[in-house]
CSV table of C-alpha atoms and ligand atoms in Angstrom, one decimal:
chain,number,residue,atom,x,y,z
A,268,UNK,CA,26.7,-13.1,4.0
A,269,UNK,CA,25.2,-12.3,7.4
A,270,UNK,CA,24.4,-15.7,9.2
A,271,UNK,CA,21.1,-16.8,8.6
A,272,UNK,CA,19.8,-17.1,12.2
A,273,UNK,CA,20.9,-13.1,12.6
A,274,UNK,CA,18.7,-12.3,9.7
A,275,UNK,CA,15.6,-13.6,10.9
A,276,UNK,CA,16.2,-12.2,14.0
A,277,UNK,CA,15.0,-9.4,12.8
A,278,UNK,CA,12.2,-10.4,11.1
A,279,UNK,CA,10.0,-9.8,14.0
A,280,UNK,CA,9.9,-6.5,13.0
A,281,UNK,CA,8.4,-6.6,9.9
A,282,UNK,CA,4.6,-5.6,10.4
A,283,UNK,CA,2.4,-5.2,6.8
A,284,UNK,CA,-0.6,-3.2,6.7
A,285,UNK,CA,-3.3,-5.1,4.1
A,286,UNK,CA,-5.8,-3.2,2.5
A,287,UNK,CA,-9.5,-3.7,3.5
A,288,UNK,CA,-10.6,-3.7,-0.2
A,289,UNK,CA,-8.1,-6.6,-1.4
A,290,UNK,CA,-11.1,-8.9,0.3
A,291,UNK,CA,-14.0,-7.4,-1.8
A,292,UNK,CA,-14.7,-8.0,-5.5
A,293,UNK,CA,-12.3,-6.3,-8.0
A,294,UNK,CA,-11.3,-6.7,-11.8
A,295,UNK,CA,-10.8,-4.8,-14.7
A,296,UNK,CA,-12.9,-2.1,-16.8
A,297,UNK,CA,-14.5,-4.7,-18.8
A,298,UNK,CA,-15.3,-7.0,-16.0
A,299,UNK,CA,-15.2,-7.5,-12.4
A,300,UNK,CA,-15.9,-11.3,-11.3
A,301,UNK,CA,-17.7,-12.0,-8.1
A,302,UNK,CA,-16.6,-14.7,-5.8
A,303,UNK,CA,-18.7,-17.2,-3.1
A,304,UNK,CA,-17.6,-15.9,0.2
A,305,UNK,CA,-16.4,-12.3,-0.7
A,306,UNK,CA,-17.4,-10.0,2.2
A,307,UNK,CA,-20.7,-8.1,2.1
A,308,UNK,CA,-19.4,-5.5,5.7
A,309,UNK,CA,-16.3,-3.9,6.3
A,310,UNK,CA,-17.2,-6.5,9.4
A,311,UNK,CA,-16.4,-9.0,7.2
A,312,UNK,CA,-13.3,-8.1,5.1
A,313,UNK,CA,-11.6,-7.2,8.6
A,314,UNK,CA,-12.5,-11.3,9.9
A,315,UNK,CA,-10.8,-12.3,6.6
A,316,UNK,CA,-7.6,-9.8,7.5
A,317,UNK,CA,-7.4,-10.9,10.6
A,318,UNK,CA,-7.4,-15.2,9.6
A,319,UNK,CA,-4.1,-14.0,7.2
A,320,UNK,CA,-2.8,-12.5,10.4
A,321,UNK,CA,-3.9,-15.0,12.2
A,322,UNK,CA,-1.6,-17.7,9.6
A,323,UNK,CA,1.4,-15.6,9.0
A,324,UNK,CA,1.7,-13.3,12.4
A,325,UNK,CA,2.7,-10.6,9.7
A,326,UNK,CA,-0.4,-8.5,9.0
A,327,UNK,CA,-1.8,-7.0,12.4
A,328,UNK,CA,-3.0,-3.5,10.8
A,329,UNK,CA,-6.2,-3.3,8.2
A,330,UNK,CA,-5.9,0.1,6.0
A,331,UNK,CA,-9.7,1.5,5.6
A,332,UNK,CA,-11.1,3.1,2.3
A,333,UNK,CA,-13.7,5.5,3.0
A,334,UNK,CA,-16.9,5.5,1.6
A,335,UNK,CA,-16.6,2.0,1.1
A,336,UNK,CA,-15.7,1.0,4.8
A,337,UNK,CA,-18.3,3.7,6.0
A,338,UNK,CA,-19.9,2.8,9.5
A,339,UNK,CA,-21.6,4.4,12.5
A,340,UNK,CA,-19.6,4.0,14.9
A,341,UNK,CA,-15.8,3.1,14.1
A,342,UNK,CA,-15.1,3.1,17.9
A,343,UNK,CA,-17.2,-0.1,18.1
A,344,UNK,CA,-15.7,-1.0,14.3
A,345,UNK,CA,-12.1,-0.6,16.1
A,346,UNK,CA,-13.2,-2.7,19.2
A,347,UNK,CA,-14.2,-5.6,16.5
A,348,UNK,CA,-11.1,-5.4,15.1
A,349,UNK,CA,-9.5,-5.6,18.1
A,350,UNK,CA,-11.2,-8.5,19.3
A,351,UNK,CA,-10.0,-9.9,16.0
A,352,UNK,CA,-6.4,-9.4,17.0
A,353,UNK,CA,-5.7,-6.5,14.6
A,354,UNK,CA,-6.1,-2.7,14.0
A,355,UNK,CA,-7.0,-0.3,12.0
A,356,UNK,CA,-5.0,1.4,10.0
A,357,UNK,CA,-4.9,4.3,7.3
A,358,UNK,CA,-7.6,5.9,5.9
A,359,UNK,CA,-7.8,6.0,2.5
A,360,UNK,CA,-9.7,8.8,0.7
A,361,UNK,CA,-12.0,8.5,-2.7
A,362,UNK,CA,-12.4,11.7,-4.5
A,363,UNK,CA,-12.4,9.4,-7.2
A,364,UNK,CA,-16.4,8.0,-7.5
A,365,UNK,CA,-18.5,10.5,-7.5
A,366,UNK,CA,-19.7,12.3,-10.1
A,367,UNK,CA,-18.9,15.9,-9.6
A,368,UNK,CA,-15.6,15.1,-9.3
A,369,UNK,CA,-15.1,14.1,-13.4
A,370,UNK,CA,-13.1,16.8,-13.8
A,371,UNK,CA,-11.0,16.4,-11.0
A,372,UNK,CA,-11.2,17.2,-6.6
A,373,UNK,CA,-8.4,18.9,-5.2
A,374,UNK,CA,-7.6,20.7,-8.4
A,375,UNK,CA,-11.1,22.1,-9.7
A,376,UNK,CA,-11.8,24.8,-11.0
A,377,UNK,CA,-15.0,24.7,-9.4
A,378,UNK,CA,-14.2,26.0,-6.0
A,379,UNK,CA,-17.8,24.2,-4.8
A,380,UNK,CA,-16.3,21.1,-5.9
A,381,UNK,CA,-13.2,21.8,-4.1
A,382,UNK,CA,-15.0,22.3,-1.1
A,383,UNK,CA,-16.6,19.0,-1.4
A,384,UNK,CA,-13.5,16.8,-1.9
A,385,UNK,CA,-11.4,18.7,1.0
A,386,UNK,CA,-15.0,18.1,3.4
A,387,UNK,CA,-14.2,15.1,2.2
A,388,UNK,CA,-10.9,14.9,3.6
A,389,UNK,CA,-11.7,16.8,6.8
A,390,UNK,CA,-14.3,13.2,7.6
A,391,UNK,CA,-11.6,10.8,7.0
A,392,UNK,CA,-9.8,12.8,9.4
A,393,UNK,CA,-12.7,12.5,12.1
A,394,UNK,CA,-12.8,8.5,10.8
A,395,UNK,CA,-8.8,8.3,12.1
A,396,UNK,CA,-9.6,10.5,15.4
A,397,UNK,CA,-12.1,7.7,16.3
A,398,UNK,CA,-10.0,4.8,15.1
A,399,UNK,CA,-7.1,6.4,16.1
A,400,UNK,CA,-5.3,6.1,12.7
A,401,UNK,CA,-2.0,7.8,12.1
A,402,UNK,CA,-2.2,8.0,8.6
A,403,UNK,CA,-4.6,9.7,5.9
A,404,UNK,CA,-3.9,8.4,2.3
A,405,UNK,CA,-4.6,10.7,-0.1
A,406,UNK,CA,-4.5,9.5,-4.0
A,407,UNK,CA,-5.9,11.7,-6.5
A,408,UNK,CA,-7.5,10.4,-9.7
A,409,UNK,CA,-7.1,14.1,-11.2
A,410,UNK,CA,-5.7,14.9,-14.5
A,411,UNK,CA,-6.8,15.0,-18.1
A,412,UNK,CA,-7.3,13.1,-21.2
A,413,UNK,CA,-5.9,15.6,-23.6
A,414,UNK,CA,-3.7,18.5,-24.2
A,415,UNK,CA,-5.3,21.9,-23.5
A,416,UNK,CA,-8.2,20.2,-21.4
A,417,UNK,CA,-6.8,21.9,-18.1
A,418,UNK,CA,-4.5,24.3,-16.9
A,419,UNK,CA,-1.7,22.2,-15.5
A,420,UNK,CA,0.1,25.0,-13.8
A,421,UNK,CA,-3.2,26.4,-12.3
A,422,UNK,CA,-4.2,22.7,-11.2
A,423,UNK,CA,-1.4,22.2,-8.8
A,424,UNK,CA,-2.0,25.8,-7.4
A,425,UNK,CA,-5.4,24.5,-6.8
A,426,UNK,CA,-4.1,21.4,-4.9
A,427,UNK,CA,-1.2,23.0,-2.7
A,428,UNK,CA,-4.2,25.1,-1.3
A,429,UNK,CA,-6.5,22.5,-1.3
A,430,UNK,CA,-3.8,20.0,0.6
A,431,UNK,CA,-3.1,23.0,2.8
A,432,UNK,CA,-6.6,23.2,4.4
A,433,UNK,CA,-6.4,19.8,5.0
A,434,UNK,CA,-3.0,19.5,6.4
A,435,UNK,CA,-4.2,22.0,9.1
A,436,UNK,CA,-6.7,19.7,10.3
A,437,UNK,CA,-4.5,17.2,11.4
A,438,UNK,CA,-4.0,16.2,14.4
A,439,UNK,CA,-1.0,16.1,16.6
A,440,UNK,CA,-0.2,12.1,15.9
A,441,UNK,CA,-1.4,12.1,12.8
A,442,UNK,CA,-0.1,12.5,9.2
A,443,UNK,CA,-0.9,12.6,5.5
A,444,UNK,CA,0.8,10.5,2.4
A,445,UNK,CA,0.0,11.9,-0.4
A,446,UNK,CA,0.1,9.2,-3.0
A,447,UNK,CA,1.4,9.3,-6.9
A,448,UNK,CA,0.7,7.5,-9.9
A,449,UNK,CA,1.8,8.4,-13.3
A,450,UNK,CA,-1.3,7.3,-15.4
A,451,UNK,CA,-4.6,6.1,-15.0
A,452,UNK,CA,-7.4,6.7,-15.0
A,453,UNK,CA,-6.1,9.9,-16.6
A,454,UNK,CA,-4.8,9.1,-19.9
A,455,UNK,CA,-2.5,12.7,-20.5
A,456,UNK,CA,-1.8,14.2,-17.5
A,457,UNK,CA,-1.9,13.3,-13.7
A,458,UNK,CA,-2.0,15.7,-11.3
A,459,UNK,CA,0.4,14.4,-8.9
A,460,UNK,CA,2.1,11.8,-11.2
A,461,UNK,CA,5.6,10.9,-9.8
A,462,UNK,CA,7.5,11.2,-6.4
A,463,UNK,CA,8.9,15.0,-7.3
A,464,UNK,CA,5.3,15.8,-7.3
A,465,UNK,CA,4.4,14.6,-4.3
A,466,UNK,CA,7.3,16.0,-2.2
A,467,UNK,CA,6.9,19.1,-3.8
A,468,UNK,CA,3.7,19.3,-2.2
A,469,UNK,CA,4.1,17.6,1.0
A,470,UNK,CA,7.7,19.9,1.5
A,471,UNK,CA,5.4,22.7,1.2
A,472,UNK,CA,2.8,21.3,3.9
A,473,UNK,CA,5.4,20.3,6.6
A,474,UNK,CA,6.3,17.5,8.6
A,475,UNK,CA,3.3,15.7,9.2
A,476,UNK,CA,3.1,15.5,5.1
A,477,UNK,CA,4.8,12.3,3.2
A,478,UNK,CA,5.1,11.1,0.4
A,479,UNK,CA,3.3,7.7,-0.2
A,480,UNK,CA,4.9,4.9,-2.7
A,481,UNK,CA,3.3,2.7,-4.3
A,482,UNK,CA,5.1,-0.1,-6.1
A,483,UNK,CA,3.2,-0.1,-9.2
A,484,UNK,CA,2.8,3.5,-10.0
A,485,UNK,CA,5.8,3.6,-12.2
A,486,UNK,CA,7.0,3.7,-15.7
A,487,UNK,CA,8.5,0.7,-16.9
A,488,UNK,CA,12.0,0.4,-16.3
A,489,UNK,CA,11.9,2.9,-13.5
A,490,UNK,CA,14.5,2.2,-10.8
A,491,UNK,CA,12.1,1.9,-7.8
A,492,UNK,CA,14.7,1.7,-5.3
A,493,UNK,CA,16.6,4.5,-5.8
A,494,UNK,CA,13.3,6.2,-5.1
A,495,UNK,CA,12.9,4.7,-2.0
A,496,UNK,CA,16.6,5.8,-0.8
A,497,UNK,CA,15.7,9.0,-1.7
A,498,UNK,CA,12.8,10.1,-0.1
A,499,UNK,CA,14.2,8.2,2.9
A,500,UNK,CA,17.4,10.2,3.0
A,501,UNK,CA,14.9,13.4,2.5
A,502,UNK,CA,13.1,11.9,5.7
A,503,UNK,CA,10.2,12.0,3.7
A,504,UNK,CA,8.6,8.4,2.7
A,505,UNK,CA,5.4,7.8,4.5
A,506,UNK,CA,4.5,4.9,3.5
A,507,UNK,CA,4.6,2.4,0.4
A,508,UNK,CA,1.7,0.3,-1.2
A,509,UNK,CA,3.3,-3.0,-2.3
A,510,UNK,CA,1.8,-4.0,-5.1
A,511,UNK,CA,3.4,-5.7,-8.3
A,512,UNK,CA,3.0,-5.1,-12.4
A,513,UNK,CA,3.5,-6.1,-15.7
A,514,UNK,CA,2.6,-3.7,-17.7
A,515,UNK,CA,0.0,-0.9,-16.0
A,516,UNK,CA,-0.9,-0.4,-12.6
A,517,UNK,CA,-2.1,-4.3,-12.1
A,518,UNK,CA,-2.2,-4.6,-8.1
A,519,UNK,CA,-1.3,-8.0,-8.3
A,520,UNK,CA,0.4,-10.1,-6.4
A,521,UNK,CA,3.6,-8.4,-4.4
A,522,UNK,CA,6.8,-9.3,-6.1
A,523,UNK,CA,4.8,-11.4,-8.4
A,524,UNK,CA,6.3,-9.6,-11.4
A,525,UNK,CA,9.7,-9.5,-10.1
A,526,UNK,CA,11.0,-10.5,-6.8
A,527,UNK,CA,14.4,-9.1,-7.8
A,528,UNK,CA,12.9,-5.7,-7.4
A,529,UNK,CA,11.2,-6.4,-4.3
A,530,UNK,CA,14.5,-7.6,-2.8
A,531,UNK,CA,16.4,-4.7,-4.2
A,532,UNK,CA,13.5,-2.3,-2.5
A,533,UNK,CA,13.7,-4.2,0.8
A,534,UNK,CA,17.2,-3.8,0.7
A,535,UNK,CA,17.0,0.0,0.5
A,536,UNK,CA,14.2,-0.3,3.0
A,537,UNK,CA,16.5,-1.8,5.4
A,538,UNK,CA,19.7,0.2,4.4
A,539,UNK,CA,17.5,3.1,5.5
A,540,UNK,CA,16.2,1.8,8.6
A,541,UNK,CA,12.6,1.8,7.3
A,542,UNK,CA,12.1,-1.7,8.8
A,543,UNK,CA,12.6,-0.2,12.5
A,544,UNK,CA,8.9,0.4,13.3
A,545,UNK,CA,10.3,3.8,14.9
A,546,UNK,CA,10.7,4.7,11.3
A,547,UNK,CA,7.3,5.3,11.2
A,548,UNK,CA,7.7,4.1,7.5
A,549,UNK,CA,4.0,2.1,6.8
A,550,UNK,CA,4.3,-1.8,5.1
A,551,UNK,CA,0.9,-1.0,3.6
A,552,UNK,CA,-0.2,-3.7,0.4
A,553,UNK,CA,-2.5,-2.2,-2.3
A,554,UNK,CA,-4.0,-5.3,-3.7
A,555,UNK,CA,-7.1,-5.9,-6.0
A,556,UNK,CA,-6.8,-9.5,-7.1
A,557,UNK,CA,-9.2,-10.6,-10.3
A,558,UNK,CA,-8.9,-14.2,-10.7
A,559,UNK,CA,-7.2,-15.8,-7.6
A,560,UNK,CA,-8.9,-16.4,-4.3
A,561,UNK,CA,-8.9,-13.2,-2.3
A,562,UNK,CA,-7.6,-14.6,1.5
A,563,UNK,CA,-4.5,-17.1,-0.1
A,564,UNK,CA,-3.9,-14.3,-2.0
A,565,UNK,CA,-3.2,-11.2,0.4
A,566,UNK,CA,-1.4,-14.6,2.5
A,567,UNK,CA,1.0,-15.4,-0.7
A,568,UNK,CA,1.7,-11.3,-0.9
A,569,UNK,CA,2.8,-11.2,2.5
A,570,UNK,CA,4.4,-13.8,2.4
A,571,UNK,CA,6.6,-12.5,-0.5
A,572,UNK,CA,7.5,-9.9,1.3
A,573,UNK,CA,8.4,-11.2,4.3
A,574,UNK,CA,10.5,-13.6,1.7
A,575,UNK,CA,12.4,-11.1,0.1
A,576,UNK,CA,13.0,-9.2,3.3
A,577,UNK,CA,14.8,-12.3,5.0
A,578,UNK,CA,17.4,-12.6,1.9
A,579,UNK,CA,17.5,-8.8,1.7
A,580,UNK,CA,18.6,-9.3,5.6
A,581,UNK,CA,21.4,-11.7,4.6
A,582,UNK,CA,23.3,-9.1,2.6
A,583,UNK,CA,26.6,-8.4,4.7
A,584,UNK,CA,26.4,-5.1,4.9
A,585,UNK,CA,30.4,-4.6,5.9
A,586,UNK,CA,31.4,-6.8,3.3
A,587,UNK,CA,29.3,-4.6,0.7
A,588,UNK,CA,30.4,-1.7,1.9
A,589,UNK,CA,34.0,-2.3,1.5
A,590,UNK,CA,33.8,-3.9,-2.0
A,591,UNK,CA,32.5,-1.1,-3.0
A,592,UNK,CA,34.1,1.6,-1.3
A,593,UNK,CA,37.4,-0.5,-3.6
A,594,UNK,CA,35.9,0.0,-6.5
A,595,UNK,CA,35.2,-4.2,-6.5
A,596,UNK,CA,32.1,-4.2,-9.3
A,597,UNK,CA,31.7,-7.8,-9.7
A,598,UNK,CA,32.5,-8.7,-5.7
A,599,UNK,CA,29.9,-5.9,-4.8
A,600,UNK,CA,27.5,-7.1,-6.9
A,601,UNK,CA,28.2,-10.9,-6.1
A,602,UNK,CA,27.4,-10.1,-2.0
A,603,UNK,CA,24.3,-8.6,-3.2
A,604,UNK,CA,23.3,-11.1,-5.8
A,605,UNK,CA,24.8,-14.4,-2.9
A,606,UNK,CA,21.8,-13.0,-0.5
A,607,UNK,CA,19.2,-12.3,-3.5
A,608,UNK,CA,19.9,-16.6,-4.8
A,609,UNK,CA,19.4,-17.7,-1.4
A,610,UNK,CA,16.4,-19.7,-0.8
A,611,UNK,CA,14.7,-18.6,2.9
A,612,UNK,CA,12.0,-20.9,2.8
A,613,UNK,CA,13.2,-23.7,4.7
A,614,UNK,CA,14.8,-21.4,7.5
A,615,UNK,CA,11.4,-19.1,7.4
A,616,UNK,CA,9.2,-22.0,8.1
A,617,UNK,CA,11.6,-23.3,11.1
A,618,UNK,CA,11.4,-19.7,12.4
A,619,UNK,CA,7.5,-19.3,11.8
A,620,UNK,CA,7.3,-22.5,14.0
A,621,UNK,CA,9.4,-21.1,16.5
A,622,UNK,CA,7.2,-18.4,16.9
A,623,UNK,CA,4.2,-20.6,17.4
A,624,UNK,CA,2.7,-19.9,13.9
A,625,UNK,CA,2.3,-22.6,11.2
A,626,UNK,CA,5.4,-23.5,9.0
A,627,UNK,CA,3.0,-23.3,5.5
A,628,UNK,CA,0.5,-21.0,6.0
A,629,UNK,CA,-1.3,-21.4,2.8
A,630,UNK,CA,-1.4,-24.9,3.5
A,631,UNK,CA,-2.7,-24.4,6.9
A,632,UNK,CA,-5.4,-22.0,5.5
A,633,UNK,CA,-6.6,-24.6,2.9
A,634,UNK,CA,-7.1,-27.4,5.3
A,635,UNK,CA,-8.3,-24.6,7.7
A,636,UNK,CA,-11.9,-25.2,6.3
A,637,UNK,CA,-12.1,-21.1,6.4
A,638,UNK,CA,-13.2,-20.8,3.1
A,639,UNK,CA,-15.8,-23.1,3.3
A,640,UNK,CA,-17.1,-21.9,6.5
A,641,UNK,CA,-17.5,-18.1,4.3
A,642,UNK,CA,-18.7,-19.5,1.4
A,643,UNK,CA,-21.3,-21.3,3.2
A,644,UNK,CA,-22.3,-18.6,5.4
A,645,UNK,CA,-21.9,-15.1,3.3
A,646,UNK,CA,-25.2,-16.1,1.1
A,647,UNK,CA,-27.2,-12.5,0.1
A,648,UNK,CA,-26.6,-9.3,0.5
A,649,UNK,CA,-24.3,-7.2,-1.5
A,650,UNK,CA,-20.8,-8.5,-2.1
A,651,UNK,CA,-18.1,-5.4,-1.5
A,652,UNK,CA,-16.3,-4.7,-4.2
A,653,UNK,CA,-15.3,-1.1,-5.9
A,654,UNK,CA,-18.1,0.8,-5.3
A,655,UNK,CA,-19.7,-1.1,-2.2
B,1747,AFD,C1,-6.1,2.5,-6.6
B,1747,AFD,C2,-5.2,3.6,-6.9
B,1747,AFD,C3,-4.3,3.9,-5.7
B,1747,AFD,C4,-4.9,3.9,-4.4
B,1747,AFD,C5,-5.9,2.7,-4.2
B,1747,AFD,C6,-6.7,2.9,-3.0
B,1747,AFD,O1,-4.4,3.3,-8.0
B,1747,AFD,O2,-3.2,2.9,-5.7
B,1747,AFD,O3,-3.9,3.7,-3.3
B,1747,AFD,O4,-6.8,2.7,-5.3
B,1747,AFD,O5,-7.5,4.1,-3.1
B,1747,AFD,O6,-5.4,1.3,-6.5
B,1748,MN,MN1,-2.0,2.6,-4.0
C-alpha cells in the first residue's frame, strides 16, 4: 500500500464544486420542509458555501442554477463571492419549471418552444461570460410517461439540433456537460437517459461538449466506475455530480449509500488522472438534503469525498498492476480491498491541521455559533428553495 504520508500529498488537489441550491429548502413531491436560517439570496447560499470552504479548505467553487440564482449584475455577484474566498462555478440550466415546457425543451415539437429553451441556454451562456464560468450544465427533464406519447427517434433529432445552436455560442474557454438521468420526472422514457446518450450527442457537438455524471442517475446495480473509465479513456467526462442513493435519484448525502462505490469511483478518477485539476474533470456535488441541516450537511459530503479519495490514494498502484497482470484474483483484489478498510481519519485530521484548517470541521462548525448567527438574522423574506 502506498505510504500514507504520500497519499495525502496529493490531496491538495482535490477541489469540489458545491451546488448553490443544496443551501435552499428541498424535499420530496409530497413535502418540502423549511428550515430557520435557510437563505432567502443567492447572496446568502454563497456566505453558507463559502463557511464549508472556509472549515474543510475543499470547496472553493459554488455551481449556480439559473433562474433561481438570477441577479443584475453577476460581475458584482462574482466579486462577493470572491470576497468570500470562493468562485463561481457552472451554470446550471432549468428548462424544467416552466410551463410551456410540459412536454419537453430541447426536444419539442413545438419549434416556438424550442426557441425558448435554447434562448434559454444562449442567457446562461452570457451568465458564464460575466462570471467567467467554464462550464454550462445542461440536464433535460424531457421524456414521456407512456408508450406512443412522443416520437423518440424524432425527439433526439430535435435535441442534436437544438444542442447544436447552443454549442456554437460558446465561447473559446468554455464548455457544455450535458447531463443524464435514466428516470424522473419522466416515468417511460428520458430523452437523454444514460451515458451513450449523452456522448452520442456531445461526439456529435465537438470538443467543448462533455458528458456530465452524476452519481445517482443510475439503475441499481449499475457499475458506476466502469463508466467513469470509460468516458475518461474517450476523453470525454466533463464533470460528475456526487450525489448518493438508495433507491431513486435521492441526492443525499455523498457516499452515504455506499462508500465502497465512492472509493471504487475515486479510484478510477485517480487511475485516469481526473484528480489533476489540468484534467479539467469538475468535483461538482448535486445535493438536495430534506431532513438534515443544510451547511453540516454539504461539510459531511465533502468530507466523504475527500475520505474516500485519501484510501483510494493508498492503493499501490505497481503492486496492483502486477497482481493482476499474473492473473493473482484474490492478491489483486486484497491491494484494493487493504486501501478501501483503511481508516484516514486520524491521518486526515493531522493533515487538515497541517494545513492550518481545523482537524473536525463539523465540530468546529457546531461550536462555530454560525448557525445561530443565520437563524437569528435570516427572519422574512422568502426562503430559496426549488422554485425561488
Ligand atoms: C436535479 C436533476 C439533475 C440536475 C439538478 C440541477 O436530477 O441532477 O443536475 O437537478 O439542475 O437534481
Ligand atoms: Mn445532477
Amino acid at each position: 500500500m502506498t505510504d500514507m504520508a504520500a497519499a495525502l500529498d496529493r490531496l491538495d488537489e482535490l477541489a469540489l464544486e458545491v451546488p448553490s441550491w443544496a443551501y435552499g429548502n428541498s424535499g420530496t413531491r409530497f413535502k418540502v420542509f423549511g428550515t430557520p436560517g435557510t437563505p432567502r439570496t443567492i447572496e446568502e447560499k454563497i456566505a453558507d458555501a463559502a463557511k464549508v470552504n472556509e472549515l474543510t479548505g475543499l470547496a472553493p467553487l459554488v455551481a449556480l442554477h439559473i433562474p433561481w440564482d438570477k441577479v443584475d449584475d453577476y460581475v458584482a455577484l462574482n466579486a462577493y463571492a470572491k470576497d468570500l474566498g470562493v468562485g463561481l462555478g457552472t451554470v446550471n440550466s432549468n428548462t424544467f419549471q416552466d410551463d410551456i415546457y410540459k412536454f419537453g425543451s430541447l426536444t419539442h415539437v413545438d419549434a416556438k418552444v424550442r426557441r425558448q429553451a435554447i434562448n434559454h441556454h444562449l442567457e446562461c451562456i452570457d451568465v458564464m461570460d460575466a462570471t467567467g464560468s467554464r462550464d454550462l450544465k445542461i440536464w433535460l427533464a424531457d421524456g414521456t410517461n407512456y408508450p406512443g406519447q412522443g416520437d423518440i427517434r424524432g425527439r433526439q433529432d430535435r435535441l442534436a439540433e437544438s444542442l447544436a445552436e447552443i454549442y456554437a455560442r460558446l465561447g473559446e474557454n468554455q464548455r457544455m456537460v450535458l447531463e443524464y438521468k435514466f428516470f424522473e420526472p419522466a416515468f417511460y422514457h428520458t430523452d437523454v437517459p444514460d451515458w451513450g446518450t449523452s456522448y452520442a450527442h456531445t461526439l456529435a457537438l465537438g470538443e467543448k461538449a462533455k458528458v456530465c455524471l452524476d452519481t445517482g442517475h443510475h439503475a441499481p446495480g449499475t457499475n458506476i466506475e466502469f463508466i467513469v473509465a470509460q468516458l475518461l479513456r474517450l476523453g470525454k467526462l466533463g464533470s460528475f455530480d456526487f450525489n448518493s442513493r438508495f433507491y431513486a435519484d435521492d441526492d443525499l448525502i455523498v457516499g452515504a449509500a455506499d462508500p465502497f462505490q465512492l472509493f471504487r469511483i475515486m479510484c478510477e478518477v485517480i487511475r485516469g488522472g481526473a484528480l489533476e485539476p489540468a484534467s479539467q474533470v469538475a468535483l461538482m456535488l448535486d445535493q438536495c438534503h430534506n431532513l438534515e441541516e443544510k451547511i453540516p450537511g454539504q461539510i459531511r459530503s465533502v468530507l466523504n469525498v475527500q475520505e474516500m479519495t485519501a484510501r483510494a490514494l493508498l492503493v499501490d498502484r505497481a503492486a496492483l498492476a502486477e497482481a493482476q497482470n499474473e492473473g493473482d484474483v484474490l492478491g489483486a483484489n486484497a491491494i484494493l480491498m487493504d486501501a478501501f478498510y483503511t481508516d484516514v481519519r486520524p491521518a486526515l485530521a493531522d493533515w487538515r491541521e497541517s494545513r492550518g484548517l481545523t482537524a473536525d470541521p463539523l465540530a468546529a462548525y457546531a461550536a462555530s455559533g454560525y448557525q445561530k448567527k443565520i437563524n437569528d438574522e435570516r427572519v422574512g423574506g422568502t426562503q430559496a428553495g426549488w422554485g425561488a
